[in-house]
PDB file of C-alpha atoms and ligand atoms in Angstrom:
ATOM      1  CA  MET A   1     -10.154  -1.215   3.589  1.00  0.00           C
ATOM      2  CA  LYS A   2     -11.163  -2.665   0.250  1.00  0.00           C
ATOM      3  CA  ILE A   3     -14.099  -1.245  -1.578  1.00  0.00           C
ATOM      4  CA  ILE A   4     -15.618  -1.805  -5.275  1.00  0.00           C
ATOM      5  CA  LEU A   5     -16.913   1.056  -6.836  1.00  0.00           C
ATOM      6  CA  LEU A   6     -19.563  -0.276  -9.064  1.00  0.00           C
ATOM      7  CA  GLY A   7     -21.843   1.723 -11.494  1.00  0.00           C
ATOM      8  CA  PRO A   8     -22.652   2.485 -14.810  1.00  0.00           C
ATOM      9  CA  PRO A   9     -20.693   4.690 -17.337  1.00  0.00           C
ATOM     10  CA  GLY A  10     -20.197   8.438 -15.818  1.00  0.00           C
ATOM     11  CA  SER A  11     -21.943   7.444 -12.882  1.00  0.00           C
ATOM     12  CA  GLY A  12     -19.202   8.874 -10.951  1.00  0.00           C
ATOM     13  CA  LYS A  13     -16.779   6.613  -9.989  1.00  0.00           C
ATOM     14  CA  GLY A  14     -14.042   8.181 -10.585  1.00  0.00           C
ATOM     15  CA  THR A  15     -15.015  11.161  -8.956  1.00  0.00           C
ATOM     16  CA  GLN A  16     -15.722   9.441  -5.480  1.00  0.00           C
ATOM     17  CA  ALA A  17     -12.635   7.245  -5.806  1.00  0.00           C
ATOM     18  CA  ARG A  18     -10.329   9.796  -5.845  1.00  0.00           C
ATOM     19  CA  PHE A  19     -11.830  11.481  -2.103  1.00  0.00           C
ATOM     20  CA  ILE A  20     -11.869   7.737  -1.153  1.00  0.00           C
ATOM     21  CA  ILE A  21      -8.354   7.566  -2.104  1.00  0.00           C
ATOM     22  CA  GLU A  22      -7.394  11.289  -0.422  1.00  0.00           C
ATOM     23  CA  LYS A  23      -9.138  10.560   2.388  1.00  0.00           C
ATOM     24  CA  TYR A  24      -8.258   7.348   3.480  1.00  0.00           C
ATOM     25  CA  GLY A  25      -4.480   7.094   2.274  1.00  0.00           C
ATOM     26  CA  ILE A  26      -5.729   3.999   0.169  1.00  0.00           C
ATOM     27  CA  SER A  27      -4.653   3.074  -3.031  1.00  0.00           C
ATOM     28  CA  GLY A  28      -6.920   3.355  -6.316  1.00  0.00           C
ATOM     29  CA  ILE A  29      -6.905   0.740  -8.973  1.00  0.00           C
ATOM     30  CA  SER A  30      -8.938   1.960 -11.793  1.00  0.00           C
ATOM     31  CA  THR A  31      -8.710   0.176 -15.131  1.00  0.00           C
ATOM     32  CA  GLY A  32      -9.757   2.802 -17.125  1.00  0.00           C
ATOM     33  CA  ASP A  33      -6.859   4.630 -15.972  1.00  0.00           C
ATOM     34  CA  ILE A  34      -4.559   1.976 -16.277  1.00  0.00           C
ATOM     35  CA  LEU A  35      -5.623   1.137 -19.797  1.00  0.00           C
ATOM     36  CA  ARG A  36      -5.607   4.920 -20.906  1.00  0.00           C
ATOM     37  CA  ASP A  37      -2.176   5.549 -19.742  1.00  0.00           C
ATOM     38  CA  GLU A  38      -1.200   2.203 -21.651  1.00  0.00           C
ATOM     39  CA  VAL A  39      -2.591   3.600 -24.669  1.00  0.00           C
ATOM     40  CA  LYS A  40      -0.851   6.912 -24.036  1.00  0.00           C
ATOM     41  CA  ASN A  41       2.437   5.075 -23.755  1.00  0.00           C
ATOM     42  CA  LYS A  42       1.610   3.063 -27.002  1.00  0.00           C
ATOM     43  CA  THR A  43       2.265   0.169 -24.882  1.00  0.00           C
ATOM     44  CA  GLU A  44       1.596  -3.491 -26.544  1.00  0.00           C
ATOM     45  CA  LEU A  45      -1.350  -3.880 -24.027  1.00  0.00           C
ATOM     46  CA  GLY A  46      -2.547   0.256 -25.199  1.00  0.00           C
ATOM     47  CA  LEU A  47      -2.367  -1.039 -28.647  1.00  0.00           C
ATOM     48  CA  LYS A  48      -4.406  -4.044 -28.194  1.00  0.00           C
ATOM     49  CA  ALA A  49      -6.920  -1.909 -25.707  1.00  0.00           C
ATOM     50  CA  LYS A  50      -7.207   0.815 -27.694  1.00  0.00           C
ATOM     51  CA  GLU A  51      -9.785  -0.645 -30.398  1.00  0.00           C
ATOM     52  CA  TYR A  52     -12.078  -2.278 -27.917  1.00  0.00           C
ATOM     53  CA  MET A  53     -11.978   1.308 -25.897  1.00  0.00           C
ATOM     54  CA  ASP A  54     -12.715   3.529 -29.087  1.00  0.00           C
ATOM     55  CA  ALA A  55     -15.709   1.209 -29.914  1.00  0.00           C
ATOM     56  CA  GLY A  56     -16.912   1.530 -26.332  1.00  0.00           C
ATOM     57  CA  LYS A  57     -16.127  -2.213 -25.846  1.00  0.00           C
ATOM     58  CA  LEU A  58     -14.755  -4.242 -22.724  1.00  0.00           C
ATOM     59  CA  VAL A  59     -11.011  -4.978 -23.279  1.00  0.00           C
ATOM     60  CA  PRO A  60     -10.894  -8.803 -22.625  1.00  0.00           C
ATOM     61  CA  ASP A  61     -11.177 -10.254 -19.378  1.00  0.00           C
ATOM     62  CA  ASP A  62      -7.619 -12.114 -19.339  1.00  0.00           C
ATOM     63  CA  LEU A  63      -5.891  -8.704 -19.765  1.00  0.00           C
ATOM     64  CA  VAL A  64      -7.917  -6.935 -17.159  1.00  0.00           C
ATOM     65  CA  ILE A  65      -7.586  -9.892 -14.575  1.00  0.00           C
ATOM     66  CA  LYS A  66      -3.844  -9.672 -15.051  1.00  0.00           C
ATOM     67  CA  MET A  67      -3.488  -6.073 -15.049  1.00  0.00           C
ATOM     68  CA  VAL A  68      -5.276  -5.682 -11.968  1.00  0.00           C
ATOM     69  CA  GLU A  69      -3.731  -8.898  -9.963  1.00  0.00           C
ATOM     70  CA  GLU A  70      -0.332  -7.249 -10.353  1.00  0.00           C
ATOM     71  CA  ARG A  71      -1.614  -4.298  -8.300  1.00  0.00           C
ATOM     72  CA  LEU A  72      -3.969  -5.859  -5.084  1.00  0.00           C
ATOM     73  CA  ASN A  73      -2.373  -5.391  -2.123  1.00  0.00           C
ATOM     74  CA  LYS A  74      -2.617  -6.104   1.533  1.00  0.00           C
ATOM     75  CA  GLU A  75      -3.341  -2.739   2.940  1.00  0.00           C
ATOM     76  CA  GLY A  76      -6.188  -1.614   0.873  1.00  0.00           C
ATOM     77  CA  TYR A  77      -7.754  -0.240  -2.542  1.00  0.00           C
ATOM     78  CA  VAL A  78     -10.728   1.196  -4.394  1.00  0.00           C
ATOM     79  CA  LEU A  79     -11.594  -0.695  -7.423  1.00  0.00           C
ATOM     80  CA  ASP A  80     -13.284   1.664  -9.990  1.00  0.00           C
ATOM     81  CA  GLY A  81     -14.163   0.128 -12.982  1.00  0.00           C
ATOM     82  CA  PHE A  82     -13.296  -3.304 -12.097  1.00  0.00           C
ATOM     83  CA  PRO A  83     -15.097  -6.090 -11.950  1.00  0.00           C
ATOM     84  CA  ARG A  84     -17.305  -5.182 -14.937  1.00  0.00           C
ATOM     85  CA  THR A  85     -18.283  -9.163 -15.822  1.00  0.00           C
ATOM     86  CA  LEU A  86     -19.173 -11.922 -14.038  1.00  0.00           C
ATOM     87  CA  SER A  87     -16.052 -13.619 -14.822  1.00  0.00           C
ATOM     88  CA  GLN A  88     -14.027 -10.771 -14.016  1.00  0.00           C
ATOM     89  CA  ALA A  89     -16.154 -10.880 -10.525  1.00  0.00           C
ATOM     90  CA  LYS A  90     -15.255 -14.610 -10.311  1.00  0.00           C
ATOM     91  CA  SER A  91     -11.551 -14.180 -11.011  1.00  0.00           C
ATOM     92  CA  LEU A  92     -11.357 -11.391  -8.029  1.00  0.00           C
ATOM     93  CA  ASP A  93     -12.797 -14.018  -5.776  1.00  0.00           C
ATOM     94  CA  LYS A  94     -10.503 -16.703  -6.525  1.00  0.00           C
ATOM     95  CA  ILE A  95      -7.294 -14.258  -6.479  1.00  0.00           C
ATOM     96  CA  LEU A  96      -9.041 -13.374  -2.952  1.00  0.00           C
ATOM     97  CA  ASP A  97      -9.217 -16.775  -1.818  1.00  0.00           C
ATOM     98  CA  ARG A  98      -6.049 -17.571  -2.245  1.00  0.00           C
ATOM     99  CA  ILE A  99      -4.522 -14.596  -0.368  1.00  0.00           C
ATOM    100  CA  ASN A 100      -7.068 -15.264   2.182  1.00  0.00           C
ATOM    101  CA  ASP A 101      -8.414 -11.782   1.762  1.00  0.00           C
ATOM    102  CA  ARG A 102     -11.915  -9.706   0.941  1.00  0.00           C
ATOM    103  CA  ILE A 103     -13.640  -7.080  -0.316  1.00  0.00           C
ATOM    104  CA  ASP A 104     -15.910  -5.410   2.378  1.00  0.00           C
ATOM    105  CA  TYR A 105     -18.348  -3.229   0.374  1.00  0.00           C
ATOM    106  CA  VAL A 106     -19.584  -2.731  -3.256  1.00  0.00           C
ATOM    107  CA  ILE A 107     -20.896   0.309  -3.302  1.00  0.00           C
ATOM    108  CA  TYR A 108     -23.090   0.589  -6.295  1.00  0.00           C
ATOM    109  CA  ILE A 109     -23.600   4.253  -7.867  1.00  0.00           C
ATOM    110  CA  ASP A 110     -27.317   4.050  -9.397  1.00  0.00           C
ATOM    111  CA  ILE A 111     -28.592   7.181 -11.762  1.00  0.00           C
ATOM    112  CA  SER A 112     -30.319   7.151 -14.845  1.00  0.00           C
ATOM    113  CA  GLU A 113     -29.411   7.024 -18.194  1.00  0.00           C
ATOM    114  CA  GLU A 114     -30.498  10.580 -18.917  1.00  0.00           C
ATOM    115  CA  GLU A 115     -28.168  12.315 -16.226  1.00  0.00           C
ATOM    116  CA  ILE A 116     -25.760   9.645 -17.817  1.00  0.00           C
ATOM    117  CA  ILE A 117     -25.485  11.287 -21.111  1.00  0.00           C
ATOM    118  CA  LYS A 118     -25.511  15.275 -19.461  1.00  0.00           C
ATOM    119  CA  ARG A 119     -22.400  13.714 -17.508  1.00  0.00           C
ATOM    120  CA  MET A 120     -20.370  12.147 -20.206  1.00  0.00           C
ATOM    121  CA  SER A 121     -20.941  14.879 -22.843  1.00  0.00           C
ATOM    122  CA  GLY A 122     -19.974  17.549 -20.440  1.00  0.00           C
ATOM    123  CA  ARG A 123     -16.392  15.676 -18.816  1.00  0.00           C
ATOM    124  CA  ARG A 124     -13.620  17.012 -19.087  1.00  0.00           C
ATOM    125  CA  ILE A 125     -10.062  15.207 -18.334  1.00  0.00           C
ATOM    126  CA  CYS A 126      -6.691  16.792 -16.992  1.00  0.00           C
ATOM    127  CA  LYS A 127      -4.172  15.267 -19.781  1.00  0.00           C
ATOM    128  CA  ASP A 128      -1.745  15.786 -16.897  1.00  0.00           C
ATOM    129  CA  CYS A 129      -3.072  14.267 -13.496  1.00  0.00           C
ATOM    130  CA  GLY A 130      -5.934  12.587 -15.020  1.00  0.00           C
ATOM    131  CA  SER A 131      -8.616  14.826 -12.657  1.00  0.00           C
ATOM    132  CA  VAL A 132     -12.238  14.873 -13.625  1.00  0.00           C
ATOM    133  CA  TYR A 133     -14.546  17.985 -14.292  1.00  0.00           C
ATOM    134  CA  HIS A 134     -17.544  18.686 -16.062  1.00  0.00           C
ATOM    135  CA  LEU A 135     -18.668  21.934 -17.540  1.00  0.00           C
ATOM    136  CA  LEU A 136     -21.760  22.492 -15.813  1.00  0.00           C
ATOM    137  CA  PHE A 137     -21.365  20.432 -12.662  1.00  0.00           C
ATOM    138  CA  ASN A 138     -17.694  20.803 -11.565  1.00  0.00           C
ATOM    139  CA  PRO A 139     -16.140  23.243 -13.508  1.00  0.00           C
ATOM    140  CA  PRO A 140     -12.124  24.518 -13.621  1.00  0.00           C
ATOM    141  CA  LYS A 141     -11.582  27.943 -12.184  1.00  0.00           C
ATOM    142  CA  VAL A 142      -9.777  28.562 -15.431  1.00  0.00           C
ATOM    143  CA  ASP A 143     -11.718  27.465 -18.701  1.00  0.00           C
ATOM    144  CA  GLY A 144      -9.456  24.582 -20.211  1.00  0.00           C
ATOM    145  CA  LYS A 145      -7.101  24.192 -17.220  1.00  0.00           C
ATOM    146  CA  CYS A 146      -6.401  22.035 -14.484  1.00  0.00           C
ATOM    147  CA  ASP A 147      -6.967  23.663 -11.123  1.00  0.00           C
ATOM    148  CA  LEU A 148      -4.393  21.514  -9.425  1.00  0.00           C
ATOM    149  CA  CYS A 149      -1.663  21.663 -12.092  1.00  0.00           C
ATOM    150  CA  GLU A 150      -2.704  23.877 -14.765  1.00  0.00           C
ATOM    151  CA  GLY A 151      -2.653  21.002 -17.357  1.00  0.00           C
ATOM    152  CA  GLU A 152      -4.419  21.223 -20.370  1.00  0.00           C
ATOM    153  CA  LEU A 153      -7.726  19.593 -19.960  1.00  0.00           C
ATOM    154  CA  TYR A 154      -9.439  17.187 -22.661  1.00  0.00           C
ATOM    155  CA  GLN A 155     -12.761  15.426 -23.563  1.00  0.00           C
ATOM    156  CA  ARG A 156     -12.230  11.480 -23.457  1.00  0.00           C
ATOM    157  CA  ASP A 157     -12.684   9.885 -27.207  1.00  0.00           C
ATOM    158  CA  ASP A 158     -14.967   7.319 -26.037  1.00  0.00           C
ATOM    159  CA  ASP A 159     -17.306  10.337 -24.711  1.00  0.00           C
ATOM    160  CA  LYS A 160     -18.830  10.563 -28.163  1.00  0.00           C
ATOM    161  CA  GLU A 161     -22.968  10.151 -27.955  1.00  0.00           C
ATOM    162  CA  GLU A 162     -22.392   7.027 -30.304  1.00  0.00           C
ATOM    163  CA  THR A 163     -19.927   5.659 -28.198  1.00  0.00           C
ATOM    164  CA  ILE A 164     -21.718   6.218 -24.990  1.00  0.00           C
ATOM    165  CA  ARG A 165     -25.196   4.676 -26.398  1.00  0.00           C
ATOM    166  CA  LYS A 166     -22.382   1.478 -27.236  1.00  0.00           C
ATOM    167  CA  ARG A 167     -20.861   1.577 -23.705  1.00  0.00           C
ATOM    168  CA  LEU A 168     -24.263   1.949 -22.071  1.00  0.00           C
ATOM    169  CA  LYS A 169     -25.456  -1.726 -23.784  1.00  0.00           C
ATOM    170  CA  VAL A 170     -22.377  -3.620 -22.934  1.00  0.00           C
ATOM    171  CA  TYR A 171     -23.098  -1.927 -19.329  1.00  0.00           C
ATOM    172  CA  GLU A 172     -26.763  -3.325 -19.520  1.00  0.00           C
ATOM    173  CA  GLU A 173     -25.967  -6.591 -20.659  1.00  0.00           C
ATOM    174  CA  ASP A 174     -22.104  -7.547 -18.762  1.00  0.00           C
ATOM    175  CA  THR A 175     -22.072  -5.257 -15.556  1.00  0.00           C
ATOM    176  CA  LYS A 176     -25.363  -5.122 -14.300  1.00  0.00           C
ATOM    177  CA  PRO A 177     -25.674  -8.520 -13.565  1.00  0.00           C
ATOM    178  CA  LEU A 178     -22.928  -7.711 -10.824  1.00  0.00           C
ATOM    179  CA  ILE A 179     -25.195  -6.240  -8.707  1.00  0.00           C
ATOM    180  CA  LYS A 180     -27.122  -9.243  -7.866  1.00  0.00           C
ATOM    181  CA  TYR A 181     -23.672 -11.058  -7.671  1.00  0.00           C
ATOM    182  CA  TYR A 182     -22.933  -8.743  -4.484  1.00  0.00           C
ATOM    183  CA  LYS A 183     -26.378  -8.468  -3.518  1.00  0.00           C
ATOM    184  CA  ASP A 184     -26.286 -12.252  -2.632  1.00  0.00           C
ATOM    185  CA  LYS A 185     -22.832 -12.219  -1.080  1.00  0.00           C
ATOM    186  CA  GLY A 186     -24.726  -9.216   1.543  1.00  0.00           C
ATOM    187  CA  ILE A 187     -21.988  -6.811   0.703  1.00  0.00           C
ATOM    188  CA  LEU A 188     -23.765  -4.415  -1.943  1.00  0.00           C
ATOM    189  CA  ARG A 189     -24.478  -0.883  -0.492  1.00  0.00           C
ATOM    190  CA  ARG A 190     -26.683   1.141  -3.086  1.00  0.00           C
ATOM    191  CA  VAL A 191     -25.928   5.140  -3.296  1.00  0.00           C
ATOM    192  CA  ASP A 192     -28.277   7.499  -5.143  1.00  0.00           C
ATOM    193  CA  GLY A 193     -25.701   8.887  -7.978  1.00  0.00           C
ATOM    194  CA  SER A 194     -28.212  11.517  -9.111  1.00  0.00           C
ATOM    195  CA  LYS A 195     -27.207  14.013  -5.932  1.00  0.00           C
ATOM    196  CA  ASP A 196     -24.496  16.422  -6.125  1.00  0.00           C
ATOM    197  CA  ILE A 197     -21.097  15.523  -5.826  1.00  0.00           C
ATOM    198  CA  GLU A 198     -20.680  16.098  -2.156  1.00  0.00           C
ATOM    199  CA  GLU A 199     -23.897  14.054  -0.924  1.00  0.00           C
ATOM    200  CA  VAL A 200     -22.861  11.136  -2.872  1.00  0.00           C
ATOM    201  CA  LYS A 201     -19.286  11.611  -0.998  1.00  0.00           C
ATOM    202  CA  ASN A 202     -21.280  11.984   2.349  1.00  0.00           C
ATOM    203  CA  THR A 203     -23.181   8.995   1.824  1.00  0.00           C
ATOM    204  CA  ILE A 204     -20.482   6.602   0.697  1.00  0.00           C
ATOM    205  CA  GLU A 205     -18.175   8.166   3.890  1.00  0.00           C
ATOM    206  CA  ASP A 206     -21.260   6.649   6.225  1.00  0.00           C
ATOM    207  CA  ILE A 207     -20.814   3.323   4.519  1.00  0.00           C
ATOM    208  CA  ILE A 208     -17.365   3.285   5.045  1.00  0.00           C
ATOM    209  CA  SER A 209     -17.397   4.334   8.567  1.00  0.00           C
ATOM    210  CA  ASN A 210     -19.180   1.104   9.238  1.00  0.00           C
ATOM    211  CA  ILE A 211     -15.991  -1.018   8.232  1.00  0.00           C
TER     212      ILE A 211
HETATM  213  P1  LIG B 301     -13.254   3.322 -17.437  1.00  0.00           P
HETATM  214  O1  LIG B 301     -12.714   4.601 -17.555  1.00  0.00           O
HETATM  215  O2  LIG B 301     -13.453   2.726 -16.340  1.00  0.00           O
HETATM  216  O3  LIG B 301     -14.965   4.234 -17.777  1.00  0.00           O
HETATM  217  P2  LIG B 301     -16.625   3.782 -17.193  1.00  0.00           P
HETATM  218  O4  LIG B 301     -16.718   2.685 -16.062  1.00  0.00           O
HETATM  219  O5  LIG B 301     -17.518   3.810 -18.376  1.00  0.00           O
HETATM  220  O6  LIG B 301     -16.788   4.864 -16.413  1.00  0.00           O
HETATM  221  P3  LIG B 301     -16.398   6.475 -15.988  1.00  0.00           P
HETATM  222  O7  LIG B 301     -14.805   6.785 -16.274  1.00  0.00           O
HETATM  223  O8  LIG B 301     -16.679   7.211 -17.702  1.00  0.00           O
HETATM  224  O9  LIG B 301     -17.044   7.403 -15.807  1.00  0.00           O
HETATM  225  P4  LIG B 301     -17.190   7.327 -13.959  1.00  0.00           P
HETATM  226  O10 LIG B 301     -18.549   6.480 -13.032  1.00  0.00           O
HETATM  227  O11 LIG B 301     -15.731   7.315 -13.150  1.00  0.00           O
HETATM  228  O12 LIG B 301     -17.550   8.985 -14.070  1.00  0.00           O
HETATM  229  P5  LIG B 301     -16.638  10.376 -13.424  1.00  0.00           P
HETATM  230  O13 LIG B 301     -16.472  10.365 -12.209  1.00  0.00           O
HETATM  231  O14 LIG B 301     -15.658  10.363 -15.042  1.00  0.00           O
HETATM  232  O15 LIG B 301     -13.390   2.708 -18.871  1.00  0.00           O
HETATM  233  C1  LIG B 301     -13.142   3.130 -19.949  1.00  0.00           C
HETATM  234  C2  LIG B 301     -13.393   1.925 -21.237  1.00  0.00           C
HETATM  235  O16 LIG B 301     -11.800   0.639 -20.857  1.00  0.00           O
HETATM  236  C3  LIG B 301     -14.235   1.249 -20.808  1.00  0.00           C
HETATM  237  O17 LIG B 301     -15.186   1.309 -22.007  1.00  0.00           O
HETATM  238  C4  LIG B 301     -13.530  -0.443 -21.642  1.00  0.00           C
HETATM  239  O18 LIG B 301     -13.303  -0.524 -22.956  1.00  0.00           O
HETATM  240  C5  LIG B 301     -12.050  -0.199 -20.649  1.00  0.00           C
HETATM  241  N1  LIG B 301     -11.905  -1.397 -19.277  1.00  0.00           N
HETATM  242  C6  LIG B 301     -11.868  -0.239 -18.040  1.00  0.00           C
HETATM  243  N2  LIG B 301     -12.119  -1.486 -17.073  1.00  0.00           N
HETATM  244  C7  LIG B 301     -12.421  -2.671 -17.656  1.00  0.00           C
HETATM  245  C8  LIG B 301     -12.650  -3.830 -17.459  1.00  0.00           C
HETATM  246  N3  LIG B 301     -12.725  -4.286 -16.025  1.00  0.00           N
HETATM  247  N4  LIG B 301     -12.659  -4.776 -18.412  1.00  0.00           N
HETATM  248  C9  LIG B 301     -12.664  -4.884 -19.617  1.00  0.00           C
HETATM  249  N5  LIG B 301     -12.575  -3.157 -19.760  1.00  0.00           N
HETATM  250  C10 LIG B 301     -12.430  -1.945 -19.441  1.00  0.00           C
HETATM  251  O19 LIG B 301     -18.161  11.340 -13.561  1.00  0.00           O
HETATM  252  C11 LIG B 301     -18.518  11.664 -14.958  1.00  0.00           C
HETATM  253  C12 LIG B 301     -18.991  13.065 -15.056  1.00  0.00           C
HETATM  254  O20 LIG B 301     -19.780  13.855 -14.764  1.00  0.00           O
HETATM  255  C13 LIG B 301     -17.305  13.982 -15.042  1.00  0.00           C
HETATM  256  O21 LIG B 301     -17.385  15.170 -15.533  1.00  0.00           O
HETATM  257  C14 LIG B 301     -17.964  14.517 -13.247  1.00  0.00           C
HETATM  258  O22 LIG B 301     -17.155  15.600 -13.058  1.00  0.00           O
HETATM  259  C15 LIG B 301     -19.380  14.406 -13.147  1.00  0.00           C
HETATM  260  N6  LIG B 301     -19.854  14.120 -12.160  1.00  0.00           N
HETATM  261  C16 LIG B 301     -19.650  13.165 -11.181  1.00  0.00           C
HETATM  262  N7  LIG B 301     -20.160  12.935 -10.263  1.00  0.00           N
HETATM  263  C17 LIG B 301     -21.791  13.569 -10.469  1.00  0.00           C
HETATM  264  C18 LIG B 301     -22.336  14.363  -9.437  1.00  0.00           C
HETATM  265  N8  LIG B 301     -22.768  13.975  -8.619  1.00  0.00           N
HETATM  266  N9  LIG B 301     -23.417  15.097 -10.062  1.00  0.00           N
HETATM  267  C19 LIG B 301     -22.648  15.686 -11.110  1.00  0.00           C
HETATM  268  N10 LIG B 301     -21.720  15.610 -11.659  1.00  0.00           N
HETATM  269  C20 LIG B 301     -20.787  14.447 -11.465  1.00  0.00           C
END
């Protein structure tokens, strides 16, 4: 099973990717998580990526494509946050053609800008295991601590209002064209992302059950 989760920042891609990974036992490839790890570990890639991420810009295509290519496998995966430019989508097609593979579905999580701002400003992430919470919509059992590993929860540097607006602009310009790209290929499935987490999860499971 090979799935792409597409949608604006804060639409719930990371939240739903974790459910899919757990339920179907496939790997998750989140370019945002991989880049945040590289930044945390102060690697060469992390040092390059940080300035783009903090500014709400996209990290250059060549760096991201290489990172993803190394992680693709035949068994199955969910791609979260990649591709997000037409150039990344076309590169992915070329790589898959070369290894005689294909994506089953691109699940597009559709939500309004107003809802996005609410979601991102309340988001908190576990420093140790990366689990995602929301102060109102998905709060941890103990304030400031992860339910799974008791790690400390933090707010992402790029979840400040000014950077959120920049990220939304980048999404409109660079990533939104992918909706048409995958619709034309007949593999796009839209999900109403304004529903609660459980409902979105059930709709995605219905889509996946057709593979
Ligand atoms: P990345 O980490 O991919 O960020 P993003 O796409 O902007 O997405 P987010 O992680 O912000 O949101 P999400 O959709 O995963 O939502 P979540 O589940 O957390 O990328 C960060 C940066 O890295 C980019 O800006 C760029 O610089 C760089 N980068 C990454 N990939 C790249 C690429 N391919 N090319 C170039 N650069 C790249 O949910 C949000 C909140 O809402 C949470 O608090 C959650 O609990 C809550 N929530 C989720 N679902 C619901 C629901 N249904 N109802 C209520 N609350 C909900």
